[in-house]
CSV table of C-alpha atoms in Angstrom, one decimal:
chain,number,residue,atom,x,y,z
A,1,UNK,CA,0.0,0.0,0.0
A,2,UNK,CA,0.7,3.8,-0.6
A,3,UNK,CA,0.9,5.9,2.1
A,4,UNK,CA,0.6,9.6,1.6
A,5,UNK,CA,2.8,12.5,3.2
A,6,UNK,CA,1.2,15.4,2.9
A,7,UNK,CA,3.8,17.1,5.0
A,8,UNK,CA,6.4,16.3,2.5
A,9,UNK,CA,8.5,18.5,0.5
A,10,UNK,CA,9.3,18.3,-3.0
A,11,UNK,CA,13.0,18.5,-4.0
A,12,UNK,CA,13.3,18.9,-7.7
A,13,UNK,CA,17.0,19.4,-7.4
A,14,UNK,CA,17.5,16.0,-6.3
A,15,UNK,CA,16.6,14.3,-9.9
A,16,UNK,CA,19.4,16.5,-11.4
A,17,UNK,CA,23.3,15.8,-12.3
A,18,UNK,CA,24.4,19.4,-11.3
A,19,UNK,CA,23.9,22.8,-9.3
A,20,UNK,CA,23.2,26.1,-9.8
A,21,UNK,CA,24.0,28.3,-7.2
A,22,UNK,CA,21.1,31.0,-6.7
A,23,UNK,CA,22.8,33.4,-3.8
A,24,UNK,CA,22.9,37.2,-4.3
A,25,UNK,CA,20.0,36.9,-7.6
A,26,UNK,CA,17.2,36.8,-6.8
A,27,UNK,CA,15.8,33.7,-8.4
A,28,UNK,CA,14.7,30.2,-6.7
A,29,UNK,CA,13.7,26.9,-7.9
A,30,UNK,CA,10.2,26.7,-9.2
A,31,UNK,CA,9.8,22.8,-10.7
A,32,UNK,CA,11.5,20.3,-12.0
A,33,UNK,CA,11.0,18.3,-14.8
A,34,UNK,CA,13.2,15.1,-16.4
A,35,UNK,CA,16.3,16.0,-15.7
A,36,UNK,CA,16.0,19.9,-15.9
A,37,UNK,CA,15.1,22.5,-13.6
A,38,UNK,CA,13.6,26.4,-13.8
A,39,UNK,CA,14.3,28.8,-12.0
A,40,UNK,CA,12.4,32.2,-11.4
A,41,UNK,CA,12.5,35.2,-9.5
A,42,UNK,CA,11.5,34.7,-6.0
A,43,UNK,CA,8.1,35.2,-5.0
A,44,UNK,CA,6.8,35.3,-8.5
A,45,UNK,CA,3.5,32.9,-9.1
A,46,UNK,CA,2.8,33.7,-13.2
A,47,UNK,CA,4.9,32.3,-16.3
A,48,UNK,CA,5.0,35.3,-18.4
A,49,UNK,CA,8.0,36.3,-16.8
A,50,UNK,CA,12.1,36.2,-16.5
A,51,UNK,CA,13.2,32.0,-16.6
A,52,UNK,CA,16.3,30.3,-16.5
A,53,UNK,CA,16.2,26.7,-17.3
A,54,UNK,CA,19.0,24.2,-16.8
A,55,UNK,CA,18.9,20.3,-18.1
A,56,UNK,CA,20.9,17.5,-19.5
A,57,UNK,CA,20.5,16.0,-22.6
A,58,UNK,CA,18.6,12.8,-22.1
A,59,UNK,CA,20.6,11.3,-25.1
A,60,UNK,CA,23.7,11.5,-27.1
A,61,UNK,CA,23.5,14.4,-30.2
A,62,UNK,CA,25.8,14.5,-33.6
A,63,UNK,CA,27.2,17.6,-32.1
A,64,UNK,CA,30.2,18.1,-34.9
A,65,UNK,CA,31.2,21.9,-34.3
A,66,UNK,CA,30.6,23.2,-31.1
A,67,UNK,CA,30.0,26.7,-32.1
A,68,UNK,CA,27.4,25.6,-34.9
A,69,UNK,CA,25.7,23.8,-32.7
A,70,UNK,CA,25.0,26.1,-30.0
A,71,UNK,CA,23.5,28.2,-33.1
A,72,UNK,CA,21.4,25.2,-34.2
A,73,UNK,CA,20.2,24.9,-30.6
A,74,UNK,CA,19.2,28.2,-30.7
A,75,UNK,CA,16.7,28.1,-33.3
A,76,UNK,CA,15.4,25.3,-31.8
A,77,UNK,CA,13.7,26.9,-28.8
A,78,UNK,CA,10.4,27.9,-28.6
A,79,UNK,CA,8.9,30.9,-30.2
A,80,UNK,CA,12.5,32.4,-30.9
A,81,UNK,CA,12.2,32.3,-34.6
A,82,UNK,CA,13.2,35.6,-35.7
A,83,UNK,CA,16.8,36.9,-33.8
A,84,UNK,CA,19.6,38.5,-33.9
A,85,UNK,CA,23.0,37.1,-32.1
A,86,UNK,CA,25.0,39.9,-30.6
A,87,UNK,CA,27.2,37.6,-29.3
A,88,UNK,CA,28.7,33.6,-29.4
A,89,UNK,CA,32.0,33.4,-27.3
A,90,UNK,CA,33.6,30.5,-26.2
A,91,UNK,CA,33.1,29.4,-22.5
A,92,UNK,CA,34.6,26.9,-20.0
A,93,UNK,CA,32.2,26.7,-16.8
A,94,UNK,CA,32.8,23.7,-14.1
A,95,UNK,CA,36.1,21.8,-16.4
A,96,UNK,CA,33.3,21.9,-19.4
A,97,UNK,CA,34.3,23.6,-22.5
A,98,UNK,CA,31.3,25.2,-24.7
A,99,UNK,CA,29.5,28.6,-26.3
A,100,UNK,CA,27.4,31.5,-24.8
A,101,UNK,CA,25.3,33.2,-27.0
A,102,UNK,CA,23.6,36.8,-26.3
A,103,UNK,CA,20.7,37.0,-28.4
A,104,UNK,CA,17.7,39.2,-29.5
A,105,UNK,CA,14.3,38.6,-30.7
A,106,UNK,CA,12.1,41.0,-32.8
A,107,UNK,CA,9.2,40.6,-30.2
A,108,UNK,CA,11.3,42.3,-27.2
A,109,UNK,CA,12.8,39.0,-26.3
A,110,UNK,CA,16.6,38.2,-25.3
A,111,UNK,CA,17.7,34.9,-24.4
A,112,UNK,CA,21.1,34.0,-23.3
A,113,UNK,CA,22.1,30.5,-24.0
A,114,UNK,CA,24.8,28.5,-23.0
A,115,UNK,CA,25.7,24.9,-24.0
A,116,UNK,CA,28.6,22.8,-21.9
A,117,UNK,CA,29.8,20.0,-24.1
A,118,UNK,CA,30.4,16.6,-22.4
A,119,UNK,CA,33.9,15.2,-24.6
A,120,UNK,CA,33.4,11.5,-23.8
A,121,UNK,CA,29.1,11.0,-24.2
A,122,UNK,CA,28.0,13.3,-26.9
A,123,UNK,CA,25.5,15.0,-24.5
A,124,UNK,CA,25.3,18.2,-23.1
A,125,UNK,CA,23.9,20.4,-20.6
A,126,UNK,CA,21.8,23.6,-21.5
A,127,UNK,CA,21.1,26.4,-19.7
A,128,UNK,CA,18.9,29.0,-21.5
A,129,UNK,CA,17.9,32.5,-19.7
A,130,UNK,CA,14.5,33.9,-21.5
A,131,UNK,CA,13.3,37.6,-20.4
A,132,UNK,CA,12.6,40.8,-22.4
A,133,UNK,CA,14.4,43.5,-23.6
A,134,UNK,CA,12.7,46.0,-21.4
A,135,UNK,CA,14.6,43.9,-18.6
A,136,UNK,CA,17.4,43.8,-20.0
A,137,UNK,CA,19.0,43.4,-16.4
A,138,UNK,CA,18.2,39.8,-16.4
A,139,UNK,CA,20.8,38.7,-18.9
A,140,UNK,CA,23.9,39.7,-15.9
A,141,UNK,CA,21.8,37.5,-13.7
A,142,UNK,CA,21.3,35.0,-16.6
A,143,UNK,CA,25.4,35.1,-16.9
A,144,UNK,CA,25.9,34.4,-13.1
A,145,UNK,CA,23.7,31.5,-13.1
A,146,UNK,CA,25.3,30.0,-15.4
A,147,UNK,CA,28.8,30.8,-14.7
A,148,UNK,CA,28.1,28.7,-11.0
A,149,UNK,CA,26.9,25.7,-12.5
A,150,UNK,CA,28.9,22.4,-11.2
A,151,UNK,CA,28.2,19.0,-11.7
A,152,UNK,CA,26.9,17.2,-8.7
């Protein structure tokens, strides 16, 4: 039989391969979901807002050139069809070499996205920062999220 804890506390950040340390920004875990986790200013109850998602692939990717590849990903996300890159620099965060891109939408969107490249599996990890341009402020706090991420 089941027995049901309602005084139990979910902890998304168990079912995840890495951290991301949220001190000094302002943002907190709001769900987890297969292998990835959002994160969103604290406090904050609707969607329409600032998000920073980290995940791992779930499987292995013909990745070829890093740098084309983090542009490929890109254009891949969700109602981020028309951009402009302002930026794709090469990163190293937590031993894991990979590209951050700075990017603009024509609907007031930026995004920062940044891939970490796993050299032996062919998989990833992807941490994407989606906010407007009209809070533009987001993308420093975007940067710092990512730059503390460490595998577990």
């Amino acid at each position: 039989s089941v027995n049901y804890n309602e005084d139990q506390q979910a902890k998304p950040e168990e079912g995840v391969s890495f951290t991301i340390d949220t001190i000094g920004t302002g943002y907190e875990i709001k769900n987890g979901v297969a292998g990835s986790l959002s994160y969103m200013p604290k406090g904050r109850i609707d969607k329409s807002g600032p998000t920073f998602i980290a995940g791992r692939s779930v499987g292995k990717a013909l990745i070829g050139d890093q740098k084309t590849y983090t542009e490929r990903r890109l254009k891949q996300l969700p109602s981020f069809t028309d951009y402009q890159i302002k930026h794709n620099i090469p990163v190293t965060i937590d031993g894991l070499s990979g590209y951050q891109i700075q990017a603009e939408g024509k609907e007031n969107e930026i995004v920062l996205l940044t891939m970490l490249y796993l050299p032996d599996d062919g998989g990833y990890y992807m941490l994407t920062g989606l906010s407007t341009k009209t809070h533009a402020e987001d993308i420093e706090v975007f940067k710092k999220l990512s730059a503390s991420f460490k595998r577990k």
